[in-house]
Amino acid sequence: MEVGFLGLGIMGKAMATNLLRHGYRVTVWNRTIAKCQELVALGATVGETPAAVVAKCRYTIAMLSDPSAALSVVFDKDGVLEQIGDGKGYIDMSTVDAATSSKISEAVKQKGGAFIEAPVSGSKKPAEDGQLVILAAGDKTLYDEMVPAFDVLGKNSFFLGEIGNGAKMKLVVNMIMGSMMNSLSEGLCLADKSGLSPQTLLDVLDLGAIANPMFKLKGPAMLQGSYSPAFPLKHQQKDMRLALALGDENAVSMPVSAAANEAFKKARSLGLGDLDFSAVYEVVKGAGGSGQA
């Protein structure tokens, strides 16, 4: 199968690499063309524009940073819409809000193309290992055609029905994740200020009912002040913002998530946006464990 891939950030690069290693022919595009060269060394070809990639490939995947980037790649000059049409599918795996997905879906369908949204749960290492969880919605026929590729990219994929459901599910998942990271940060800080060993706290948590891979992976790195970005904090805060907007739309009170969002915003204001989202721990430590600063 020949697949186009738009966006070679932390996630997109790892995902496109997996497709290449599993025998897919991949044509890549990135706004910063230099990022394509590592993929070329693995056998990828480069498309000069998103439109050029879509023209060449029956299926085109996008993995972009935010709603603005997702819309730009579709609607701008030399964008996806210039070449999408009958027999072609567009798969947007970016994390965006449901309204953005719906706008892209309608535009693609009007041109005769098929569309699914397919955001993923998982960050850099799951992307590298092909262990993402794919949350798809939209055209069921296109989803079925993409399952073999999804099986390369992830350990499981879910078809959630109509457009918007994939985006909503991803925002709920990331909202919970962001709130948990803030809670872990406060717990580590409280243990330390109380004269306890934060590492011992991590050991205790890992043996109990709330043991989870995120605490196990992130906790030790946080104690070392190591925040190499698997999932940049600025993107986590973007997802919190979009999740809170979804809550507002549905009249769901979300005080815990709102407080977590404020901590991520504070971290961004301190210049931590490009670090891993676990760097919110630095905000909590600076505020004496209150989560506010």
PDB file of C-alpha atoms in Angstrom:
ATOM      1  CA  MET A   1       0.000   0.000   0.000  1.00  0.00           C
ATOM      2  CA  GLU A   2       1.224   3.495  -0.815  1.00  0.00           C
ATOM      3  CA  VAL A   3       0.462   5.995   1.927  1.00  0.00           C
ATOM      4  CA  GLY A   4       1.023   9.725   2.199  1.00  0.00           C
ATOM      5  CA  PHE A   5       2.064  11.183   5.546  1.00  0.00           C
ATOM      6  CA  LEU A   6       1.730  14.867   6.455  1.00  0.00           C
ATOM      7  CA  GLY A   7       3.522  16.087   9.588  1.00  0.00           C
ATOM      8  CA  LEU A   8       6.798  14.703  10.927  1.00  0.00           C
ATOM      9  CA  GLY A   9       6.883  15.947  14.494  1.00  0.00           C
ATOM     10  CA  ILE A  10       7.616  13.669  17.446  1.00  0.00           C
ATOM     11  CA  MET A  11       4.632  11.450  16.700  1.00  0.00           C
ATOM     12  CA  GLY A  12       4.441  11.657  12.924  1.00  0.00           C
ATOM     13  CA  LYS A  13       8.098  10.787  12.429  1.00  0.00           C
ATOM     14  CA  ALA A  14       7.798   7.650  14.573  1.00  0.00           C
ATOM     15  CA  MET A  15       4.562   6.575  12.889  1.00  0.00           C
ATOM     16  CA  ALA A  16       5.825   7.096   9.334  1.00  0.00           C
ATOM     17  CA  THR A  17       8.991   5.203  10.248  1.00  0.00           C
ATOM     18  CA  ASN A  18       6.935   2.213  11.392  1.00  0.00           C
ATOM     19  CA  LEU A  19       5.003   2.158   8.132  1.00  0.00           C
ATOM     20  CA  LEU A  20       8.249   2.171   6.151  1.00  0.00           C
ATOM     21  CA  ARG A  21       9.703  -0.636   8.261  1.00  0.00           C
ATOM     22  CA  HIS A  22       6.616  -2.743   7.602  1.00  0.00           C
ATOM     23  CA  GLY A  23       6.951  -2.478   3.845  1.00  0.00           C
ATOM     24  CA  TYR A  24       4.638   0.439   3.082  1.00  0.00           C
ATOM     25  CA  ARG A  25       5.645   2.905   0.402  1.00  0.00           C
ATOM     26  CA  VAL A  26       5.406   6.291   2.091  1.00  0.00           C
ATOM     27  CA  THR A  27       5.463   9.792   0.615  1.00  0.00           C
ATOM     28  CA  VAL A  28       6.071  12.392   3.299  1.00  0.00           C
ATOM     29  CA  TRP A  29       5.615  16.138   3.670  1.00  0.00           C
ATOM     30  CA  ASN A  30       6.520  18.471   6.487  1.00  0.00           C
ATOM     31  CA  ARG A  31       6.362  22.232   6.707  1.00  0.00           C
ATOM     32  CA  THR A  32      10.090  22.170   7.577  1.00  0.00           C
ATOM     33  CA  ILE A  33      11.329  20.045   4.684  1.00  0.00           C
ATOM     34  CA  ALA A  34      14.637  19.205   6.417  1.00  0.00           C
ATOM     35  CA  LYS A  35      12.703  16.912   8.768  1.00  0.00           C
ATOM     36  CA  CYS A  36      11.913  14.655   5.794  1.00  0.00           C
ATOM     37  CA  GLN A  37      15.535  13.634   5.184  1.00  0.00           C
ATOM     38  CA  GLU A  38      15.725  11.021   7.942  1.00  0.00           C
ATOM     39  CA  LEU A  39      12.666   9.317   6.456  1.00  0.00           C
ATOM     40  CA  VAL A  40      14.147   9.507   2.946  1.00  0.00           C
ATOM     41  CA  ALA A  41      17.119   7.528   4.276  1.00  0.00           C
ATOM     42  CA  LEU A  42      14.636   4.803   5.258  1.00  0.00           C
ATOM     43  CA  GLY A  43      13.056   4.735   1.812  1.00  0.00           C
ATOM     44  CA  ALA A  44      10.432   7.479   1.850  1.00  0.00           C
ATOM     45  CA  THR A  45       9.868   9.899  -0.989  1.00  0.00           C
ATOM     46  CA  VAL A  46       9.096  13.574  -0.441  1.00  0.00           C
ATOM     47  CA  GLY A  47       6.068  15.486  -1.673  1.00  0.00           C
ATOM     48  CA  GLU A  48       6.607  19.207  -2.172  1.00  0.00           C
ATOM     49  CA  THR A  49       3.135  20.122  -0.916  1.00  0.00           C
ATOM     50  CA  PRO A  50       0.206  18.392   0.811  1.00  0.00           C
ATOM     51  CA  ALA A  51      -1.632  18.502  -2.535  1.00  0.00           C
ATOM     52  CA  ALA A  52       1.269  16.722  -4.241  1.00  0.00           C
ATOM     53  CA  VAL A  53       1.181  13.962  -1.623  1.00  0.00           C
ATOM     54  CA  VAL A  54      -2.574  13.477  -2.003  1.00  0.00           C
ATOM     55  CA  ALA A  55      -2.250  13.420  -5.799  1.00  0.00           C
ATOM     56  CA  LYS A  56       0.243  10.576  -5.573  1.00  0.00           C
ATOM     57  CA  CYS A  57      -1.326   8.447  -2.830  1.00  0.00           C
ATOM     58  CA  ARG A  58      -4.697   6.771  -2.457  1.00  0.00           C
ATOM     59  CA  TYR A  59      -4.538   7.206   1.313  1.00  0.00           C
ATOM     60  CA  THR A  60      -3.043  10.205   3.125  1.00  0.00           C
ATOM     61  CA  ILE A  61      -2.500  10.388   6.888  1.00  0.00           C
ATOM     62  CA  ALA A  62      -1.989  13.675   8.752  1.00  0.00           C
ATOM     63  CA  MET A  63      -0.452  14.027  12.208  1.00  0.00           C
ATOM     64  CA  LEU A  64      -0.372  17.732  13.046  1.00  0.00           C
ATOM     65  CA  SER A  65       0.093  19.821  16.149  1.00  0.00           C
ATOM     66  CA  ASP A  66      -3.265  21.540  16.666  1.00  0.00           C
ATOM     67  CA  PRO A  67      -6.569  22.542  15.008  1.00  0.00           C
ATOM     68  CA  SER A  68      -4.973  25.515  13.234  1.00  0.00           C
ATOM     69  CA  ALA A  69      -2.333  23.320  11.587  1.00  0.00           C
ATOM     70  CA  ALA A  70      -4.909  20.649  10.718  1.00  0.00           C
ATOM     71  CA  LEU A  71      -7.119  23.210   8.960  1.00  0.00           C
ATOM     72  CA  SER A  72      -4.208  24.924   7.219  1.00  0.00           C
ATOM     73  CA  VAL A  73      -2.956  21.714   5.597  1.00  0.00           C
ATOM     74  CA  VAL A  74      -6.427  21.034   4.196  1.00  0.00           C
ATOM     75  CA  PHE A  75      -7.698  24.473   3.164  1.00  0.00           C
ATOM     76  CA  ASP A  76      -4.613  26.557   2.299  1.00  0.00           C
ATOM     77  CA  LYS A  77      -3.062  26.900  -1.148  1.00  0.00           C
ATOM     78  CA  ASP A  78      -1.526  23.591  -2.285  1.00  0.00           C
ATOM     79  CA  GLY A  79      -3.554  21.894   0.425  1.00  0.00           C
ATOM     80  CA  VAL A  80      -5.313  18.552   0.607  1.00  0.00           C
ATOM     81  CA  LEU A  81      -8.544  19.835  -0.956  1.00  0.00           C
ATOM     82  CA  GLU A  82      -6.818  20.641  -4.239  1.00  0.00           C
ATOM     83  CA  GLN A  83      -6.272  16.939  -5.009  1.00  0.00           C
ATOM     84  CA  ILE A  84      -8.668  14.920  -2.840  1.00  0.00           C
ATOM     85  CA  GLY A  85     -11.471  13.238  -4.751  1.00  0.00           C
ATOM     86  CA  ASP A  86     -13.153   9.967  -5.691  1.00  0.00           C
ATOM     87  CA  GLY A  87     -11.212   6.903  -4.625  1.00  0.00           C
ATOM     88  CA  LYS A  88      -8.980   8.802  -2.193  1.00  0.00           C
ATOM     89  CA  GLY A  89      -9.052   8.749   1.588  1.00  0.00           C
ATOM     90  CA  TYR A  90      -7.829  11.313   4.123  1.00  0.00           C
ATOM     91  CA  ILE A  91      -7.073  10.204   7.681  1.00  0.00           C
ATOM     92  CA  ASP A  92      -6.445  12.949  10.233  1.00  0.00           C
ATOM     93  CA  MET A  93      -4.739  11.515  13.324  1.00  0.00           C
ATOM     94  CA  SER A  94      -4.130  14.924  14.929  1.00  0.00           C
ATOM     95  CA  THR A  95      -5.721  15.796  18.264  1.00  0.00           C
ATOM     96  CA  VAL A  96      -8.311  18.457  17.471  1.00  0.00           C
ATOM     97  CA  ASP A  97     -11.799  19.420  18.597  1.00  0.00           C
ATOM     98  CA  ALA A  98     -14.902  17.859  17.071  1.00  0.00           C
ATOM     99  CA  ALA A  99     -15.809  21.065  15.197  1.00  0.00           C
ATOM    100  CA  THR A 100     -12.459  21.030  13.380  1.00  0.00           C
ATOM    101  CA  SER A 101     -12.897  17.376  12.411  1.00  0.00           C
ATOM    102  CA  SER A 102     -16.412  18.062  11.154  1.00  0.00           C
ATOM    103  CA  LYS A 103     -15.265  21.009   9.031  1.00  0.00           C
ATOM    104  CA  ILE A 104     -12.516  18.923   7.409  1.00  0.00           C
ATOM    105  CA  SER A 105     -14.862  15.976   6.911  1.00  0.00           C
ATOM    106  CA  GLU A 106     -17.496  18.037   5.132  1.00  0.00           C
ATOM    107  CA  ALA A 107     -14.933  19.627   2.825  1.00  0.00           C
ATOM    108  CA  VAL A 108     -13.327  16.296   1.904  1.00  0.00           C
ATOM    109  CA  LYS A 109     -16.707  14.657   1.263  1.00  0.00           C
ATOM    110  CA  GLN A 110     -17.826  17.549  -0.938  1.00  0.00           C
ATOM    111  CA  LYS A 111     -14.815  16.825  -3.151  1.00  0.00           C
ATOM    112  CA  GLY A 112     -15.795  13.161  -3.360  1.00  0.00           C
ATOM    113  CA  GLY A 113     -13.162  11.860  -0.964  1.00  0.00           C
ATOM    114  CA  ALA A 114     -13.564   9.725   2.164  1.00  0.00           C
ATOM    115  CA  PHE A 115     -12.529  10.904   5.629  1.00  0.00           C
ATOM    116  CA  ILE A 116     -11.916   9.509   9.075  1.00  0.00           C
ATOM    117  CA  GLU A 117     -10.566  11.174  12.158  1.00  0.00           C
ATOM    118  CA  ALA A 118      -8.238   8.862  14.063  1.00  0.00           C
ATOM    119  CA  PRO A 119      -6.492  10.576  16.993  1.00  0.00           C
ATOM    120  CA  VAL A 120      -4.257   8.359  19.079  1.00  0.00           C
ATOM    121  CA  SER A 121      -3.731   7.672  22.751  1.00  0.00           C
ATOM    122  CA  GLY A 122      -0.021   7.345  23.428  1.00  0.00           C
ATOM    123  CA  SER A 123       3.108   9.456  23.112  1.00  0.00           C
ATOM    124  CA  LYS A 124       6.618   9.077  21.702  1.00  0.00           C
ATOM    125  CA  LYS A 125       7.592   5.583  22.895  1.00  0.00           C
ATOM    126  CA  PRO A 126       4.252   3.907  22.068  1.00  0.00           C
ATOM    127  CA  ALA A 127       4.458   5.577  18.655  1.00  0.00           C
ATOM    128  CA  GLU A 128       7.959   4.212  18.124  1.00  0.00           C
ATOM    129  CA  ASP A 129       6.920   0.745  19.311  1.00  0.00           C
ATOM    130  CA  GLY A 130       3.675   0.593  17.296  1.00  0.00           C
ATOM    131  CA  GLN A 131       1.684   0.472  20.545  1.00  0.00           C
ATOM    132  CA  LEU A 132      -0.697   3.407  20.102  1.00  0.00           C
ATOM    133  CA  VAL A 133      -4.445   3.182  20.699  1.00  0.00           C
ATOM    134  CA  ILE A 134      -6.328   4.561  17.708  1.00  0.00           C
ATOM    135  CA  LEU A 135      -9.688   6.300  18.226  1.00  0.00           C
ATOM    136  CA  ALA A 136     -11.341   6.458  14.812  1.00  0.00           C
ATOM    137  CA  ALA A 137     -14.663   7.792  13.571  1.00  0.00           C
ATOM    138  CA  GLY A 138     -16.251   8.664  10.244  1.00  0.00           C
ATOM    139  CA  ASP A 139     -16.342   6.647   7.031  1.00  0.00           C
ATOM    140  CA  LYS A 140     -16.530   2.963   8.059  1.00  0.00           C
ATOM    141  CA  THR A 141     -15.364   1.684   4.665  1.00  0.00           C
ATOM    142  CA  LEU A 142     -12.229   3.823   4.842  1.00  0.00           C
ATOM    143  CA  TYR A 143     -11.666   2.682   8.423  1.00  0.00           C
ATOM    144  CA  ASP A 144     -11.824  -0.968   7.349  1.00  0.00           C
ATOM    145  CA  GLU A 145      -9.339  -0.268   4.545  1.00  0.00           C
ATOM    146  CA  MET A 146      -6.951   1.383   7.017  1.00  0.00           C
ATOM    147  CA  VAL A 147      -7.059  -1.350   9.682  1.00  0.00           C
ATOM    148  CA  PRO A 148      -3.888  -3.068   8.353  1.00  0.00           C
ATOM    149  CA  ALA A 149      -1.983   0.226   8.645  1.00  0.00           C
ATOM    150  CA  PHE A 150      -3.534   0.896  12.057  1.00  0.00           C
ATOM    151  CA  ASP A 151      -2.352  -2.544  13.150  1.00  0.00           C
ATOM    152  CA  VAL A 152       1.202  -1.423  12.326  1.00  0.00           C
ATOM    153  CA  LEU A 153       0.807   1.873  14.178  1.00  0.00           C
ATOM    154  CA  GLY A 154      -1.079   0.658  17.234  1.00  0.00           C
ATOM    155  CA  LYS A 155      -1.943  -2.204  19.537  1.00  0.00           C
ATOM    156  CA  ASN A 156      -5.664  -1.607  19.163  1.00  0.00           C
ATOM    157  CA  SER A 157      -8.074   0.566  17.227  1.00  0.00           C
ATOM    158  CA  PHE A 158     -11.639   1.532  18.015  1.00  0.00           C
ATOM    159  CA  PHE A 159     -14.305   2.640  15.549  1.00  0.00           C
ATOM    160  CA  LEU A 160     -16.489   5.103  17.455  1.00  0.00           C
ATOM    161  CA  GLY A 161     -19.144   5.983  14.887  1.00  0.00           C
ATOM    162  CA  GLU A 162     -19.839   9.462  13.585  1.00  0.00           C
ATOM    163  CA  ILE A 163     -17.281  12.209  13.026  1.00  0.00           C
ATOM    164  CA  GLY A 164     -16.445  14.032  16.235  1.00  0.00           C
ATOM    165  CA  ASN A 165     -16.586  10.978  18.487  1.00  0.00           C
ATOM    166  CA  GLY A 166     -12.910  10.188  17.987  1.00  0.00           C
ATOM    167  CA  ALA A 167     -11.921  13.761  18.788  1.00  0.00           C
ATOM    168  CA  LYS A 168     -14.131  13.835  21.875  1.00  0.00           C
ATOM    169  CA  MET A 169     -12.805  10.527  23.197  1.00  0.00           C
ATOM    170  CA  LYS A 170      -9.208  11.675  22.780  1.00  0.00           C
ATOM    171  CA  LEU A 171      -9.894  14.923  24.632  1.00  0.00           C
ATOM    172  CA  VAL A 172     -11.529  13.065  27.522  1.00  0.00           C
ATOM    173  CA  VAL A 173      -8.538  10.692  27.742  1.00  0.00           C
ATOM    174  CA  ASN A 174      -6.012  13.524  27.693  1.00  0.00           C
ATOM    175  CA  MET A 175      -8.039  15.547  30.183  1.00  0.00           C
ATOM    176  CA  ILE A 176      -7.836  12.638  32.640  1.00  0.00           C
ATOM    177  CA  MET A 177      -4.122  12.215  31.917  1.00  0.00           C
ATOM    178  CA  GLY A 178      -3.384  15.884  32.553  1.00  0.00           C
ATOM    179  CA  SER A 179      -5.307  15.859  35.824  1.00  0.00           C
ATOM    180  CA  MET A 180      -3.475  12.701  36.938  1.00  0.00           C
ATOM    181  CA  MET A 181      -0.106  14.272  36.165  1.00  0.00           C
ATOM    182  CA  ASN A 182      -0.950  17.257  38.331  1.00  0.00           C
ATOM    183  CA  SER A 183      -2.083  14.988  41.144  1.00  0.00           C
ATOM    184  CA  LEU A 184       1.133  12.960  40.927  1.00  0.00           C
ATOM    185  CA  SER A 185       3.160  16.191  40.977  1.00  0.00           C
ATOM    186  CA  GLU A 186       1.370  17.390  44.101  1.00  0.00           C
ATOM    187  CA  GLY A 187       1.819  13.998  45.762  1.00  0.00           C
ATOM    188  CA  LEU A 188       5.564  13.899  45.058  1.00  0.00           C
ATOM    189  CA  CYS A 189       5.945  17.432  46.358  1.00  0.00           C
ATOM    190  CA  LEU A 190       3.872  16.719  49.481  1.00  0.00           C
ATOM    191  CA  ALA A 191       5.879  13.585  50.237  1.00  0.00           C
ATOM    192  CA  ASP A 192       9.135  15.520  49.908  1.00  0.00           C
ATOM    193  CA  LYS A 193       7.981  18.452  52.056  1.00  0.00           C
ATOM    194  CA  SER A 194       6.682  16.010  54.680  1.00  0.00           C
ATOM    195  CA  GLY A 195      10.073  14.356  55.059  1.00  0.00           C
ATOM    196  CA  LEU A 196       9.201  11.262  53.013  1.00  0.00           C
ATOM    197  CA  SER A 197      11.095   9.798  50.106  1.00  0.00           C
ATOM    198  CA  PRO A 198       9.359  10.621  46.802  1.00  0.00           C
ATOM    199  CA  GLN A 199      10.932   7.499  45.263  1.00  0.00           C
ATOM    200  CA  THR A 200       9.415   5.375  48.021  1.00  0.00           C
ATOM    201  CA  LEU A 201       6.055   6.967  47.245  1.00  0.00           C
ATOM    202  CA  LEU A 202       6.468   5.866  43.611  1.00  0.00           C
ATOM    203  CA  ASP A 203       7.319   2.340  44.784  1.00  0.00           C
ATOM    204  CA  VAL A 204       4.210   2.229  46.984  1.00  0.00           C
ATOM    205  CA  LEU A 205       1.966   3.574  44.202  1.00  0.00           C
ATOM    206  CA  ASP A 206       3.306   0.964  41.789  1.00  0.00           C
ATOM    207  CA  LEU A 207       2.164  -1.836  44.107  1.00  0.00           C
ATOM    208  CA  GLY A 208      -1.321  -0.489  44.719  1.00  0.00           C
ATOM    209  CA  ALA A 209      -4.677  -0.088  43.040  1.00  0.00           C
ATOM    210  CA  ILE A 210      -3.666   3.091  41.193  1.00  0.00           C
ATOM    211  CA  ALA A 211      -0.491   1.649  39.660  1.00  0.00           C
ATOM    212  CA  ASN A 212      -0.258   2.738  36.031  1.00  0.00           C
ATOM    213  CA  PRO A 213       2.342   2.949  33.255  1.00  0.00           C
ATOM    214  CA  MET A 214       2.427   6.753  33.279  1.00  0.00           C
ATOM    215  CA  PHE A 215       3.438   7.027  36.941  1.00  0.00           C
ATOM    216  CA  LYS A 216       5.986   4.223  36.487  1.00  0.00           C
ATOM    217  CA  LEU A 217       7.567   5.834  33.408  1.00  0.00           C
ATOM    218  CA  LYS A 218       7.359   9.518  34.282  1.00  0.00           C
ATOM    219  CA  GLY A 219       7.828   9.509  38.065  1.00  0.00           C
ATOM    220  CA  PRO A 220      11.563   8.648  38.244  1.00  0.00           C
ATOM    221  CA  ALA A 221      12.391  11.093  35.441  1.00  0.00           C
ATOM    222  CA  MET A 222      10.474  13.854  37.231  1.00  0.00           C
ATOM    223  CA  LEU A 223      12.512  13.281  40.395  1.00  0.00           C
ATOM    224  CA  GLN A 224      15.672  13.720  38.310  1.00  0.00           C
ATOM    225  CA  GLY A 225      14.357  16.903  36.666  1.00  0.00           C
ATOM    226  CA  SER A 226      14.456  15.164  33.276  1.00  0.00           C
ATOM    227  CA  TYR A 227      11.743  16.342  30.883  1.00  0.00           C
ATOM    228  CA  SER A 228      12.771  15.169  27.414  1.00  0.00           C
ATOM    229  CA  PRO A 229       9.561  15.726  25.447  1.00  0.00           C
ATOM    230  CA  ALA A 230       7.576  12.584  24.690  1.00  0.00           C
ATOM    231  CA  PHE A 231       4.409  14.715  24.775  1.00  0.00           C
ATOM    232  CA  PRO A 232       5.136  18.464  24.888  1.00  0.00           C
ATOM    233  CA  LEU A 233       3.488  20.391  27.682  1.00  0.00           C
ATOM    234  CA  LYS A 234       2.120  23.002  25.273  1.00  0.00           C
ATOM    235  CA  HIS A 235       0.115  20.268  23.521  1.00  0.00           C
ATOM    236  CA  GLN A 236      -1.184  18.891  26.816  1.00  0.00           C
ATOM    237  CA  GLN A 237      -2.407  22.346  27.769  1.00  0.00           C
ATOM    238  CA  LYS A 238      -4.050  22.723  24.356  1.00  0.00           C
ATOM    239  CA  ASP A 239      -5.907  19.455  24.964  1.00  0.00           C
ATOM    240  CA  MET A 240      -6.997  20.566  28.437  1.00  0.00           C
ATOM    241  CA  ARG A 241      -8.351  23.775  26.915  1.00  0.00           C
ATOM    242  CA  LEU A 242     -10.279  21.888  24.239  1.00  0.00           C
ATOM    243  CA  ALA A 243     -11.614  19.389  26.806  1.00  0.00           C
ATOM    244  CA  LEU A 244     -12.809  22.218  29.045  1.00  0.00           C
ATOM    245  CA  ALA A 245     -14.570  23.772  26.059  1.00  0.00           C
ATOM    246  CA  LEU A 246     -16.278  20.421  25.446  1.00  0.00           C
ATOM    247  CA  GLY A 247     -17.335  20.409  29.087  1.00  0.00           C
ATOM    248  CA  ASP A 248     -18.700  23.913  28.733  1.00  0.00           C
ATOM    249  CA  GLU A 249     -20.638  22.874  25.636  1.00  0.00           C
ATOM    250  CA  ASN A 250     -22.242  19.997  27.550  1.00  0.00           C
ATOM    251  CA  ALA A 251     -22.690  21.839  30.885  1.00  0.00           C
ATOM    252  CA  VAL A 252     -20.334  19.450  32.703  1.00  0.00           C
ATOM    253  CA  SER A 253     -18.641  20.920  35.776  1.00  0.00           C
ATOM    254  CA  MET A 254     -14.899  20.090  35.678  1.00  0.00           C
ATOM    255  CA  PRO A 255     -13.165  21.877  38.572  1.00  0.00           C
ATOM    256  CA  VAL A 256     -10.289  19.369  38.828  1.00  0.00           C
ATOM    257  CA  SER A 257      -9.451  19.650  35.145  1.00  0.00           C
ATOM    258  CA  ALA A 258      -9.797  23.434  35.269  1.00  0.00           C
ATOM    259  CA  ALA A 259      -7.243  23.618  38.093  1.00  0.00           C
ATOM    260  CA  ALA A 260      -4.902  21.289  36.185  1.00  0.00           C
ATOM    261  CA  ASN A 261      -5.214  23.494  33.113  1.00  0.00           C
ATOM    262  CA  GLU A 262      -4.152  26.537  35.147  1.00  0.00           C
ATOM    263  CA  ALA A 263      -1.005  24.713  36.274  1.00  0.00           C
ATOM    264  CA  PHE A 264      -0.143  23.829  32.666  1.00  0.00           C
ATOM    265  CA  LYS A 265      -0.762  27.432  31.607  1.00  0.00           C
ATOM    266  CA  LYS A 266       1.543  28.634  34.381  1.00  0.00           C
ATOM    267  CA  ALA A 267       4.194  26.205  33.152  1.00  0.00           C
ATOM    268  CA  ARG A 268       3.867  27.594  29.635  1.00  0.00           C
ATOM    269  CA  SER A 269       4.270  31.129  30.949  1.00  0.00           C
ATOM    270  CA  LEU A 270       7.524  30.017  32.593  1.00  0.00           C
ATOM    271  CA  GLY A 271       8.877  28.798  29.257  1.00  0.00           C
ATOM    272  CA  LEU A 272       8.303  25.079  29.843  1.00  0.00           C
ATOM    273  CA  GLY A 273       5.952  24.522  26.898  1.00  0.00           C
ATOM    274  CA  ASP A 274       8.414  22.563  24.746  1.00  0.00           C
ATOM    275  CA  LEU A 275       9.389  20.206  27.586  1.00  0.00           C
ATOM    276  CA  ASP A 276       7.472  17.050  28.432  1.00  0.00           C
ATOM    277  CA  PHE A 277       4.094  17.646  30.053  1.00  0.00           C
ATOM    278  CA  SER A 278       5.467  16.153  33.289  1.00  0.00           C
ATOM    279  CA  ALA A 279       7.438  19.408  33.681  1.00  0.00           C
ATOM    280  CA  VAL A 280       4.317  20.774  35.351  1.00  0.00           C
ATOM    281  CA  TYR A 281       5.998  19.281  38.445  1.00  0.00           C
ATOM    282  CA  GLU A 282       8.319  22.305  38.404  1.00  0.00           C
ATOM    283  CA  VAL A 283       5.315  24.612  38.816  1.00  0.00           C
ATOM    284  CA  VAL A 284       3.979  22.582  41.716  1.00  0.00           C
ATOM    285  CA  LYS A 285       7.369  22.524  43.440  1.00  0.00           C
ATOM    286  CA  GLY A 286       7.733  26.267  42.970  1.00  0.00           C
ATOM    287  CA  ALA A 287       4.330  26.847  44.565  1.00  0.00           C
ATOM    288  CA  GLY A 288       5.073  24.683  47.590  1.00  0.00           C
ATOM    289  CA  GLY A 289       2.755  21.954  46.402  1.00  0.00           C
ATOM    290  CA  SER A 290      -0.409  23.996  45.954  1.00  0.00           C
ATOM    291  CA  GLY A 291      -0.498  23.667  42.179  1.00  0.00           C
ATOM    292  CA  GLN A 292      -0.894  27.427  41.953  1.00  0.00           C
ATOM    293  CA  ALA A 293       1.754  30.089  41.497  1.00  0.00           C
TER     294      ALA A 293
END
